[in-house]
Coordinates of C-alpha atoms in Angstrom, one line a residue:
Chain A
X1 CA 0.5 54.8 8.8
X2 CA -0.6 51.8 6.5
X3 CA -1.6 49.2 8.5
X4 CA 0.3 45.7 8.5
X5 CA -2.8 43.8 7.4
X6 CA -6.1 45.3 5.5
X7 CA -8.5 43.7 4.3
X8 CA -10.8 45.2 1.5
X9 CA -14.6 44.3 0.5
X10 CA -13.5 40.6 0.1
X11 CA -15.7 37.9 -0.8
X12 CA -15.7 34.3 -0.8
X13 CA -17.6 31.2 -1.8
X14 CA -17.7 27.5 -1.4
X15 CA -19.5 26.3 -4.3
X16 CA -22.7 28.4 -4.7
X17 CA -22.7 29.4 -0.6
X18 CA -21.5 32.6 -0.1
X19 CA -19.5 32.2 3.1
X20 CA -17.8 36.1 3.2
X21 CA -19.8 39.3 1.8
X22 CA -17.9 42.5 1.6
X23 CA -15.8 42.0 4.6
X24 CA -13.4 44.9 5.8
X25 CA -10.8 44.7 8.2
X26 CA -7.8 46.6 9.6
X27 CA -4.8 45.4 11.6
X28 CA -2.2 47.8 12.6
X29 CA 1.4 47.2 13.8
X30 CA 1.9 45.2 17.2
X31 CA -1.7 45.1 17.6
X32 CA -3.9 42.5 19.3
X33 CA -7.1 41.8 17.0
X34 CA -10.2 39.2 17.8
X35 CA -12.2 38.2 15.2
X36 CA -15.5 36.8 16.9
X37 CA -18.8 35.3 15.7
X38 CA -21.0 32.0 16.3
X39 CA -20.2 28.7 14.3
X40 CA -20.3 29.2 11.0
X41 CA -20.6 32.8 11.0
X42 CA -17.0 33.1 8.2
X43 CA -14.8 33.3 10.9
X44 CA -12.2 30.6 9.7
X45 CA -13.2 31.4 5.8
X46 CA -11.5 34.8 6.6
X47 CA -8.5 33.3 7.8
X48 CA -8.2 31.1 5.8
X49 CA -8.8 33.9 3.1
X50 CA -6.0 36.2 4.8
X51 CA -3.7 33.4 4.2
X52 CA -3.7 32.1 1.0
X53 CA -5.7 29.0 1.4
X54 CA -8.9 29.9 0.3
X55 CA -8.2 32.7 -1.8
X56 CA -11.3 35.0 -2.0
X57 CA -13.0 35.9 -5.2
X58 CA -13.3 39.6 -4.6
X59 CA -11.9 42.4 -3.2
X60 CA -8.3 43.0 -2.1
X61 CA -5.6 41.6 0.6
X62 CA -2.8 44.2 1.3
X63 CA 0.2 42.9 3.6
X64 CA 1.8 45.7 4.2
X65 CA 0.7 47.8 1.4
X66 CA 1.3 44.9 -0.8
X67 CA -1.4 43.4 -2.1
X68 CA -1.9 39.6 -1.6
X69 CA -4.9 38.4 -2.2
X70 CA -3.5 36.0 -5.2
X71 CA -0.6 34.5 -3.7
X72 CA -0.4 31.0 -2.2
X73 CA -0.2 30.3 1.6
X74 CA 3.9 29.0 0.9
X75 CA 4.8 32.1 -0.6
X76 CA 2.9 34.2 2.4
X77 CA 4.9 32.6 5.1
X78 CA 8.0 33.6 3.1
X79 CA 6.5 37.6 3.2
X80 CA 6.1 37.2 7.4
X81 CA 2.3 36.2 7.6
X82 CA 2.0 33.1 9.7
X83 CA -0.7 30.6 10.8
X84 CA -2.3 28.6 13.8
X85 CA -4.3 26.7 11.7
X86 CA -8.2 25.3 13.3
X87 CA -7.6 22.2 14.8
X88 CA -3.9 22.5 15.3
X89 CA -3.1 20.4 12.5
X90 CA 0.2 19.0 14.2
X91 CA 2.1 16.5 11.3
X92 CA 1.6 13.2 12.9
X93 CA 4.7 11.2 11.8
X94 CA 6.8 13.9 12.9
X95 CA 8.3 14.4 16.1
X96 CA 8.3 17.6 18.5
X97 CA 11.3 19.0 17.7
X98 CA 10.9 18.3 13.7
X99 CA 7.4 20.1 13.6
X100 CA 8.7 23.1 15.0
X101 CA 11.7 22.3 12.4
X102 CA 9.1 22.9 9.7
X103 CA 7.7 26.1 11.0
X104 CA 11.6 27.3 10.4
X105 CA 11.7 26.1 6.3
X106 CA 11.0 29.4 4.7
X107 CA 14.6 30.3 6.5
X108 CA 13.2 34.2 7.6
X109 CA 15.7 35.1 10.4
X110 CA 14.6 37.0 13.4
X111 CA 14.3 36.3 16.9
X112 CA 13.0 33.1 17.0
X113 CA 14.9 30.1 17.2
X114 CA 14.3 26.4 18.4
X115 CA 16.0 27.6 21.9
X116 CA 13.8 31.1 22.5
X117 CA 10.7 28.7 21.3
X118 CA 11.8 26.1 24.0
X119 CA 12.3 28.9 26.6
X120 CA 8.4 30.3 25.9
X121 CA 7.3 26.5 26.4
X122 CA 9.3 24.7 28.1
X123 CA 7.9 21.5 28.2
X124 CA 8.1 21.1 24.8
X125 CA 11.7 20.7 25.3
X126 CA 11.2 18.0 27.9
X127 CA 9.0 16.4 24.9
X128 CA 11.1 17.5 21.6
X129 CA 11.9 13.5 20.4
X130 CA 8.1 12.6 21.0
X131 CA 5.8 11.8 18.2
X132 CA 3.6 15.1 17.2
X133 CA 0.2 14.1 18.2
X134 CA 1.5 12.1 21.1
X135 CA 1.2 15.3 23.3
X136 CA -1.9 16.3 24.7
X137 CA -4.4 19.0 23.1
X138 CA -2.8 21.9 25.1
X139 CA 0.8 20.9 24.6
X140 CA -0.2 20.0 20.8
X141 CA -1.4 23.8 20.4
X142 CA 2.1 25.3 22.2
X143 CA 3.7 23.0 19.2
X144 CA 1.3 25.1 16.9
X145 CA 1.9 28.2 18.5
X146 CA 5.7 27.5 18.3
X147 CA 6.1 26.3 14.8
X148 CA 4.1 29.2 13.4
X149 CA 6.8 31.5 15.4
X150 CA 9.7 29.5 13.5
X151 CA 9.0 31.5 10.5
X152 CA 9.7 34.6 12.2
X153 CA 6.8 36.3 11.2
X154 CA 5.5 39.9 11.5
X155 CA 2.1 38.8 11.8
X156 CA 0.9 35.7 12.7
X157 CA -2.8 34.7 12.3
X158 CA -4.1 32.0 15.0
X159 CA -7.3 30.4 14.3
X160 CA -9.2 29.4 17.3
X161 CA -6.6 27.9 19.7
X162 CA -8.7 27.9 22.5
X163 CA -11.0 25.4 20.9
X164 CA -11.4 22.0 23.4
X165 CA -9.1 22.8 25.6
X166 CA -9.4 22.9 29.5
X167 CA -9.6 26.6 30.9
X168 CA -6.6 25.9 32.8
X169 CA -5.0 25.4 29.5
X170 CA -6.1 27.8 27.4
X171 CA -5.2 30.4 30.5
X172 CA -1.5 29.1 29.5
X173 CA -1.5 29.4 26.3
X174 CA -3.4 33.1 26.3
X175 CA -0.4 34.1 28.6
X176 CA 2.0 33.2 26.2
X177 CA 0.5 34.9 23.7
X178 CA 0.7 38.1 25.1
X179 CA 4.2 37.9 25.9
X180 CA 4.6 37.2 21.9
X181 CA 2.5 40.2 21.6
X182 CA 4.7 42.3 23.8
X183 CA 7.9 41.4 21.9
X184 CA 6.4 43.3 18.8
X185 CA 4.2 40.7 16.8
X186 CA 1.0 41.7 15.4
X187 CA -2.1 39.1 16.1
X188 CA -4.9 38.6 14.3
X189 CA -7.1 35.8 16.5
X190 CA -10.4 34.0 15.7
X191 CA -12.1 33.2 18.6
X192 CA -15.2 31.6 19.7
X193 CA -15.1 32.1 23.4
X194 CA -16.3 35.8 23.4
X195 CA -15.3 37.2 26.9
X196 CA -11.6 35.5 25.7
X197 CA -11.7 37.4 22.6
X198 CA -13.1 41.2 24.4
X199 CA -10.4 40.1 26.9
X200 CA -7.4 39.6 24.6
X201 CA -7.9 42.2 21.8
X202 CA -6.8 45.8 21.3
X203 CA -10.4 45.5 18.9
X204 CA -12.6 43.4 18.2
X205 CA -14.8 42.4 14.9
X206 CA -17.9 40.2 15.1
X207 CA -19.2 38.1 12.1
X208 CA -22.1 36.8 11.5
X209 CA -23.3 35.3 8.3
X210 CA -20.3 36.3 6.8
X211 CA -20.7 40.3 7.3
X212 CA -18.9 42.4 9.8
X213 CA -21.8 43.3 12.5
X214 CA -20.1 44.6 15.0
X215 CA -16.8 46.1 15.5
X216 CA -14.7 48.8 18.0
X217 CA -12.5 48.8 21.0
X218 CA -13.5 46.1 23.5
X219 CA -14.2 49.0 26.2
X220 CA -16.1 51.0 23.9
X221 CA -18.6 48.2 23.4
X222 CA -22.1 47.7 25.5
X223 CA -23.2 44.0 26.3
X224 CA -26.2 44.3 24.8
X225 CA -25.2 45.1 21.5
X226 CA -22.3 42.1 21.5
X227 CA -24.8 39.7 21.8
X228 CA -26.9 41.3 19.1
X229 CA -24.3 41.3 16.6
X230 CA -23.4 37.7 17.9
X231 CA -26.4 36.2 17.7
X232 CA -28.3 38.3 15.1
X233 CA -31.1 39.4 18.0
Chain B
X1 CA 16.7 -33.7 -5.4
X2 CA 20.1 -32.9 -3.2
X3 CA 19.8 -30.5 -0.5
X4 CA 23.9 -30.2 1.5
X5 CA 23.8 -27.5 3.5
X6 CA 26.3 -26.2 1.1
X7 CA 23.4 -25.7 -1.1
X8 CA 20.4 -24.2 1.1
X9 CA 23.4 -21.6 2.0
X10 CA 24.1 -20.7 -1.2
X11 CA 20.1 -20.5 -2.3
X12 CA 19.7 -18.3 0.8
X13 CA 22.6 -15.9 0.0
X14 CA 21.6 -15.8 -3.8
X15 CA 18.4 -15.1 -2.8
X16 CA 19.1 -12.2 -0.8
X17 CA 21.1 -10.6 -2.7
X18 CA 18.7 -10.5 -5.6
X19 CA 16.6 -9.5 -3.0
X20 CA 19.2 -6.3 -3.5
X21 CA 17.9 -5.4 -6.6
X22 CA 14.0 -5.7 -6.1
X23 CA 14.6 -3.1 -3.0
X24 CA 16.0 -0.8 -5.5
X25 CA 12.6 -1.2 -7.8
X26 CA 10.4 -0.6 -4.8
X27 CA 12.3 2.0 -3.3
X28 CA 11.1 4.7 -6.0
X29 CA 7.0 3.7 -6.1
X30 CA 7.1 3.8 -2.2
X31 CA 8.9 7.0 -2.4
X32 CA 6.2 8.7 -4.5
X33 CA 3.3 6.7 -2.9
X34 CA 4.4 8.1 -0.1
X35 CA 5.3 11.7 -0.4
X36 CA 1.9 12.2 -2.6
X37 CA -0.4 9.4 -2.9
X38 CA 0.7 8.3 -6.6
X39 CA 0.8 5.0 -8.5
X40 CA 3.6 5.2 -11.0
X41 CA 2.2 2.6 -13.4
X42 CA 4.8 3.4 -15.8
X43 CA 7.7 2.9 -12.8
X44 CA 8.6 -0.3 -14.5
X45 CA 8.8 1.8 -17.9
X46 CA 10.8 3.6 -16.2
X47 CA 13.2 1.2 -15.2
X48 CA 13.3 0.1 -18.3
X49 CA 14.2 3.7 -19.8
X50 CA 17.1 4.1 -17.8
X51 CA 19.0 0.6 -19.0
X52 CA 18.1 1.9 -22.5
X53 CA 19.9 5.2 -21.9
X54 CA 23.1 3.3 -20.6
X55 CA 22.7 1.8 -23.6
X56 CA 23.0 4.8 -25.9
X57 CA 25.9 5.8 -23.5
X58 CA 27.6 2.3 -24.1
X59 CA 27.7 2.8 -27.9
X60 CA 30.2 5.9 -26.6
X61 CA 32.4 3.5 -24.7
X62 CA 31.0 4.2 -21.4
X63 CA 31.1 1.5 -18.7
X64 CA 27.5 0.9 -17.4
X65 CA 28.8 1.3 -14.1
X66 CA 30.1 4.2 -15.0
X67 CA 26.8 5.5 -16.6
X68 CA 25.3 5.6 -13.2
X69 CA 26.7 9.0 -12.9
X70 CA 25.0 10.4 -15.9
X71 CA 21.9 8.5 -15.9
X72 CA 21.1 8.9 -12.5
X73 CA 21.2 13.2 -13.0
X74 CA 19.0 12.3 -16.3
X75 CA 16.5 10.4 -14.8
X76 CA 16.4 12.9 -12.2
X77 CA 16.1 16.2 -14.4
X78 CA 13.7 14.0 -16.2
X79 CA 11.3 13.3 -13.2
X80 CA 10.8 17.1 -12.4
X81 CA 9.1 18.4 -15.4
X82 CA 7.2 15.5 -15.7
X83 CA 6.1 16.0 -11.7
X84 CA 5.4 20.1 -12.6
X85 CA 3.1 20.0 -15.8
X86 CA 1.8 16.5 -15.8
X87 CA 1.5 14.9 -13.3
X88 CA 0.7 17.5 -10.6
X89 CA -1.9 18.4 -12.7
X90 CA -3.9 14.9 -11.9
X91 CA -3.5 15.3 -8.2
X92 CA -6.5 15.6 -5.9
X93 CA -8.7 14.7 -8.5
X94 CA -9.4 11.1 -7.2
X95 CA -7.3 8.2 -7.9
X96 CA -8.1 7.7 -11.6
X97 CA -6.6 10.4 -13.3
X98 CA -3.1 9.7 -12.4
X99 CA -3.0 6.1 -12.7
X100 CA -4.6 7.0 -16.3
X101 CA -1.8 9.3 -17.0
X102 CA 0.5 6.7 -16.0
X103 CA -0.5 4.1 -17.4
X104 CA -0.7 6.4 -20.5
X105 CA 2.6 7.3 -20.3
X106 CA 4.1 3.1 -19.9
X107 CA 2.6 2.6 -23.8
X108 CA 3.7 5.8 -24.7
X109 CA 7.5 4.6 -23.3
X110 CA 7.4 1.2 -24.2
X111 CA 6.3 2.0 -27.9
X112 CA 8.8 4.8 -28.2
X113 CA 11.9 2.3 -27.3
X114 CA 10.7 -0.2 -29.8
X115 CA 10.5 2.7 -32.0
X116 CA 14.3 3.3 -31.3
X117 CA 15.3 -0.2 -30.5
X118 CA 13.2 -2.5 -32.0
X119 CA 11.8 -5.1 -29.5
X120 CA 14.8 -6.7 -29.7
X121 CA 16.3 -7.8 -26.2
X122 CA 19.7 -5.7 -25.2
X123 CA 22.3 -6.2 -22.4
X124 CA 24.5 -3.7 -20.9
X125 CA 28.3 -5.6 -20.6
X126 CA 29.7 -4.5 -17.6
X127 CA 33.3 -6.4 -18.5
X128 CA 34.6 -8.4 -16.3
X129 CA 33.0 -7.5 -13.3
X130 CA 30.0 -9.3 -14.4
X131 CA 31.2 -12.4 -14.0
X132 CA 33.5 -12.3 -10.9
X133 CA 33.2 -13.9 -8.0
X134 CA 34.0 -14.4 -4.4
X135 CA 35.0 -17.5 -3.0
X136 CA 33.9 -18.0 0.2
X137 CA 34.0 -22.1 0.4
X138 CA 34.5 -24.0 -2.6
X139 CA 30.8 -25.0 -2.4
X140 CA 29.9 -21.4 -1.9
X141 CA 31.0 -18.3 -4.1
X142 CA 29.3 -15.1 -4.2
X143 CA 29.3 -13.1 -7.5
X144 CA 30.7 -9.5 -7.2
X145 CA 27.5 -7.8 -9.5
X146 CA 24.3 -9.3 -7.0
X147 CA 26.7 -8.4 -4.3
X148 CA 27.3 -5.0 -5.5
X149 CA 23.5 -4.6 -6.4
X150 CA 22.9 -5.3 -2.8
X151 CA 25.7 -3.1 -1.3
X152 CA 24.0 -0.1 -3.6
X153 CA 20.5 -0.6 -2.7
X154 CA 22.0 -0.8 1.6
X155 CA 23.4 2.8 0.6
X156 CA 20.4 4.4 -1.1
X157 CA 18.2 3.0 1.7
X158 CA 20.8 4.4 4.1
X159 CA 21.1 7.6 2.1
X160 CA 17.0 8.1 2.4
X161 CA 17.1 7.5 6.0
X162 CA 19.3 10.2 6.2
X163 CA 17.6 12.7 4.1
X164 CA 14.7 12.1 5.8
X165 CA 15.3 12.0 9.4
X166 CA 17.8 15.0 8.5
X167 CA 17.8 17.5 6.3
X168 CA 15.3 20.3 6.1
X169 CA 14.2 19.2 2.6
X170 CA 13.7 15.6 3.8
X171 CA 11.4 17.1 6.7
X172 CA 9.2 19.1 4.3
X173 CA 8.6 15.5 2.2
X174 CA 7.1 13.8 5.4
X175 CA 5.6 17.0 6.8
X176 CA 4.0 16.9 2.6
X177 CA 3.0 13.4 2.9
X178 CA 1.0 14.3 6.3
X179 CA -0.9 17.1 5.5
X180 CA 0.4 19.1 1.9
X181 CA -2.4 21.6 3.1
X182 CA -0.9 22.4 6.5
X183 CA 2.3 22.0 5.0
X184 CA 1.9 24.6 2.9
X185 CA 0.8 27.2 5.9
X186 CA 4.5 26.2 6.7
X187 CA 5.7 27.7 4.2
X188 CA 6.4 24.9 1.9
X189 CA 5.4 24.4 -1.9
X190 CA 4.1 20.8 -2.2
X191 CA 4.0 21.3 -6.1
X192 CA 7.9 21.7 -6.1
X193 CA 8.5 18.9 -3.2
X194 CA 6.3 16.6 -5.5
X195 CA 8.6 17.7 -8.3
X196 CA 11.8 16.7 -6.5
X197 CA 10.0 13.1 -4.9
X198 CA 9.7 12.6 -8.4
X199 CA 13.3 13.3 -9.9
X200 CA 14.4 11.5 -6.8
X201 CA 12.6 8.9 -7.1
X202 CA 13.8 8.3 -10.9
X203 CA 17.1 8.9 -9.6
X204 CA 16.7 5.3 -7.8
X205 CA 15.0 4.1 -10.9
X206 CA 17.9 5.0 -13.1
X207 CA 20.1 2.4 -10.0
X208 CA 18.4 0.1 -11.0
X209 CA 17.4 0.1 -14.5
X210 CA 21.3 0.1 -15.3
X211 CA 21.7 -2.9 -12.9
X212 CA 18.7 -4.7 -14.0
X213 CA 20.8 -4.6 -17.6
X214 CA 24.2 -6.0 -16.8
X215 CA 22.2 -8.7 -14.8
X216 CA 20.1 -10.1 -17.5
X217 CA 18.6 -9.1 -21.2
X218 CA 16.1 -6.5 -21.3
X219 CA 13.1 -5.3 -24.2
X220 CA 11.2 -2.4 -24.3
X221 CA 7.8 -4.3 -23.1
X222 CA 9.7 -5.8 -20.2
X223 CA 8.4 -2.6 -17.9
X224 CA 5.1 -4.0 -16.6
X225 CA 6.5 -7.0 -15.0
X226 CA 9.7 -4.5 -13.4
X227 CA 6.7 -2.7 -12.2
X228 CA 4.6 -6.0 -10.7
X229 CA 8.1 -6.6 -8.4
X230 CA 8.2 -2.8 -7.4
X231 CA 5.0 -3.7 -6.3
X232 CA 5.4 -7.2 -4.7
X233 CA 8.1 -5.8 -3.0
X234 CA 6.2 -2.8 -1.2
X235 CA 3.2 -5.2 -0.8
X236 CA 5.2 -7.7 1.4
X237 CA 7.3 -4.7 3.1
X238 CA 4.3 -2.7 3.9
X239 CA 4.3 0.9 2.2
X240 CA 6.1 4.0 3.8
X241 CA 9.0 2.0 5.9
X242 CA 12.1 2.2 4.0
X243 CA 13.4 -1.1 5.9
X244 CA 10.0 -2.7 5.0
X245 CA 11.1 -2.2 1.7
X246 CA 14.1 -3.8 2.6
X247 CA 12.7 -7.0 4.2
X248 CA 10.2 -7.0 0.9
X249 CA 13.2 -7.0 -1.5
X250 CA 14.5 -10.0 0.8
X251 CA 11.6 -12.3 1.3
X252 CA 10.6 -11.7 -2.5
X253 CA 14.2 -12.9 -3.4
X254 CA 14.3 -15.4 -1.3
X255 CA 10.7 -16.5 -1.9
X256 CA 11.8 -16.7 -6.0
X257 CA 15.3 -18.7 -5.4
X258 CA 13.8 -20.8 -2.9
X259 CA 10.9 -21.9 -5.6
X260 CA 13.3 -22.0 -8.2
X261 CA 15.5 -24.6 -6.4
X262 CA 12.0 -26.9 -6.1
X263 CA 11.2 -26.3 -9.9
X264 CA 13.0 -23.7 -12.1
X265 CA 9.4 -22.8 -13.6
X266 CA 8.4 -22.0 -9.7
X267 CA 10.8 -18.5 -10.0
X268 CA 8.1 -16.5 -10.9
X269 CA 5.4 -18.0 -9.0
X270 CA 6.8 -18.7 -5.6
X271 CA 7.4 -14.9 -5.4
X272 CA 3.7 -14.0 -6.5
X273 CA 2.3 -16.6 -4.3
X274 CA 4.1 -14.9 -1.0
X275 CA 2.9 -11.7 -2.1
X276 CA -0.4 -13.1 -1.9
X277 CA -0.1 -14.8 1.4
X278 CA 1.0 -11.7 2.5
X279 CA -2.1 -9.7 1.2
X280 CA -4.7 -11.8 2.8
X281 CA -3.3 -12.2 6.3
X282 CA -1.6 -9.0 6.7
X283 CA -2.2 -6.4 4.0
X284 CA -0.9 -3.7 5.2
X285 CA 2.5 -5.7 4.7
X286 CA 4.2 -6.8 7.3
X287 CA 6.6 -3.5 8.7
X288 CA 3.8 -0.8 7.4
X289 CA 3.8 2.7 9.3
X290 CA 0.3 3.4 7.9
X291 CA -1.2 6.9 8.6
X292 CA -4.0 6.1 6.1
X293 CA -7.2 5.0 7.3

């Protein structure tokens, strides 16, 4: 079976620094996948790679069999790839409701709709006419989390959406997540928090300095050699 | 000088509903301010443009009033390609290349229409309307074009509010003007919504270049000072409230018939002068919903 996302041998630069070299990766329907790595390791250079922000300078993107790697991130969200961006990146001068509104403009039908997204979080309901970065972090990141499932995606890529958020929190969010999982998305996840990643993913990949050092089923993998490949020891 | 009550009413009304028309210039170069971060300097040009084109229509007969409905579409079409293969071209790059562009493009205009026109001034006769009037008191009578210009600019301001708050399109613009990069991981092209900030934001332009012509005389090198009240306007309104630009239209037309009535030479001045007041104690105008830092 072709898997939904593979990536092949891509590269990637800002400027002269080579932030990706030769990175390969596989996700296959439904499944869970962690990316994992230190700061700076190319972590969100891949993601952003994957979705047509940074596009990389070599190798090849396939999205179902259909390669990608040159189209823009609008024209992705359209094919059923989308994105929890780093940082949430919640549009300020829009309320609740009209952020998860913009998740739904590429018009793909499915599932999801503004009730079923209301019904996975439900304070966001309680909090639809507020301002969108009136909500705390963790209600901020459901808002991410729910306008990226607006487009109705097939895969949805979530970059680090455990990042400053209380435990508590980020327990709530995880939870959700896998109930999206169950209903048949696939999930690619960045995430710096290893235990959270080993926990959450059918497989894992570890970066560092921009190449793959590590990768395999979370229960296939010794402690030892995580923190190797983590922290290049 | 006498001052009846009679008359400070009939100052205040004129000068709001001059007021009407200034709206109608700012309305467009807040738009695109806005939506992408763009200085029109050729908005005035602009402006200017569209009378012009009601002018070519009037040589068929056509009512300027009723050119509206073929100017506006123009202007429109007109703003798109211009957005695509110019303009978004000089985005991102720092604020000099598009206000180079611009201002490249305001000669380029105004030289074209004195090309075509010669600098010759023009007015567009709307008939009889243009002189009408309503009589409230006999002191006080209201002429039907500055009320109309008003009534217009209420409904395009009304119309915006709409689009924005509203429609899916008008969510993309102000999910665009927060973060185009984020936007775009939406699922939005911010090179096409730029395109259509741009048609519609001619599309205003178009409003009010036709009424700027039945109002008064207009020359092709007339743009630059259109473009210096587009301004005037936002500055006192504060950029990115549509009622700001409201109040800016207002307090601009107010602040011109109001100097006027002390010394018709004051017109200009008065209304540059509360621009400035407003600059240096509040320069974020005085309704801005900044986001900017």
């Amino acid at each position: 079976m072709t898997p939904v996302l593979s990536v092949q041998s891509i590269e990637s630069y800002y400027g002269q620094f080579q932030a990706l070299s030769g990175i390969s990766i596989a996700v296959e329907e439904g499944q869970t996948v962690a990316i994992i790595g230190a700061n700076g390791a190319g972590k969100s250079t891949l993601m952003k790679a994957i979705a047509g922000v940074h596009p990389p300078t070599k190798g090849a993107i396939q999205f179902r069999g259909k390669p990608i790697s040159g189209s823009s991130a609008y024209a992705l969200v359209q094919q059923g790839i989308a994105m929890v961006p780093e940082g949430r990146r919640i549009f300020p001068s829009l309320t609740v409701e009209d952020n998860l509104l913009v998740g739904a403009y590429s018009g793909r039908k499915g599932q999801w709709t503004l009730d079923k997204v209301y019904e996975l979080f439900p304070i966001l309901k309680e909090r639809r006419k507020n301002g969108g970065t009136d909500l705390s972090g963790g209600q901020q990141q459901m808002v991410a989390v729910g306008r990226a499932l607006m487009s109705n995606p097939e895969l949805i890529l979530m970059d680090e959406v455990s990042l400053g958020l209380a435990p508590i929190v980020v327990n709530e969010i995880y939870e959700v997540i896998r109930r999206i999982a169950a209903l048949g998305t696939t999930i690619l996840l960045v995430e710096q928090d290893v235990s959270r990643g080993l926990r959450e993913a059918s497989y894992v990949y570890c970066l560092l300095e921009g190449r793959i050092s590590l990768e395999g089923k979370p229960s296939d993998l010794k402690k030892e050699e995580i923190s190797r490949a983590y922290f290049g020891i | 000088m006498d001052l009846g009550i009679d008359r400070i009413i009939n100052m205040l009304v004129q000068g709001v509903l001059l007021g009407g028309l200034y709206v109608l210039y700012g309305t467009g170069l807040s738009l695109i301010f806005g939506v992408m971060r763009l200085v029109n300097l050729a908005h005035g040009d602009f402006i200017v443009l569209s009378a012009y084109i009601s002018l070519i229509l009037a040589g068929f007969g056509v009512n300027p009033l009723i050119s509206i409905v073929i100017v506006v579409p123009v202007m429109f079409v007109l703003g798109l390609p211009l957005q695509r293969f110019v303009l978004n071209r000089t985005l991102g790059k720092g604020i000099m290349p598009p206000l180079l562009i611009t201002f490249g493009l305001s000669v380029i205009i105004q030289n074209a229409l004195q090309l075509g026109f010669s600098a010759d001034t023009q007015g567009l006769d709307a008939g009889a309307l243009e002189t009408a009037s309503i009589t409230i008191t006999p002191s006080l009578s209201i002429g039907l074009m500055p009320l109309l210009t008003f009534v217009i600019a209420i409904a395009v301001l009304i119309g915006l509010q709409v689009f924005f708050r509203r429609t899916r399109l008008g969510r993309a613009f102000r999910a665009t003007s927060d973060d185009p990069e984020a936007a775009e991981m939406m699922g939005i092209n911010s090179r096409h919504v730029y395109a259509l900030a741009m048609g519609l934001s001619l599309a205003i332009v178009a409003i009010a270049g036709i009424l700027l012509g039945v109002r008064t005389n207009f020359a092709p090198a007339l743009g630059p000072a259109r473009l210096l009240l587009a301004f005037e306007t936002v500055i006192i309104g504060g950029l990115g409230s549509i009622w700001g630009t409201l109040a800016g239209g207002i307090i601009l037309g107010l602040a011109q018939t109001i100097g006027a009535q002390i010394n018709p030479a004051y017109f200009q001045l008065s209304g540059h002068l509360v621009t400035l007041l407003v600059l240096v104690f509040r320069p974020t105008g005085l309704f801005a919903v900044t986001r900017d830092k």
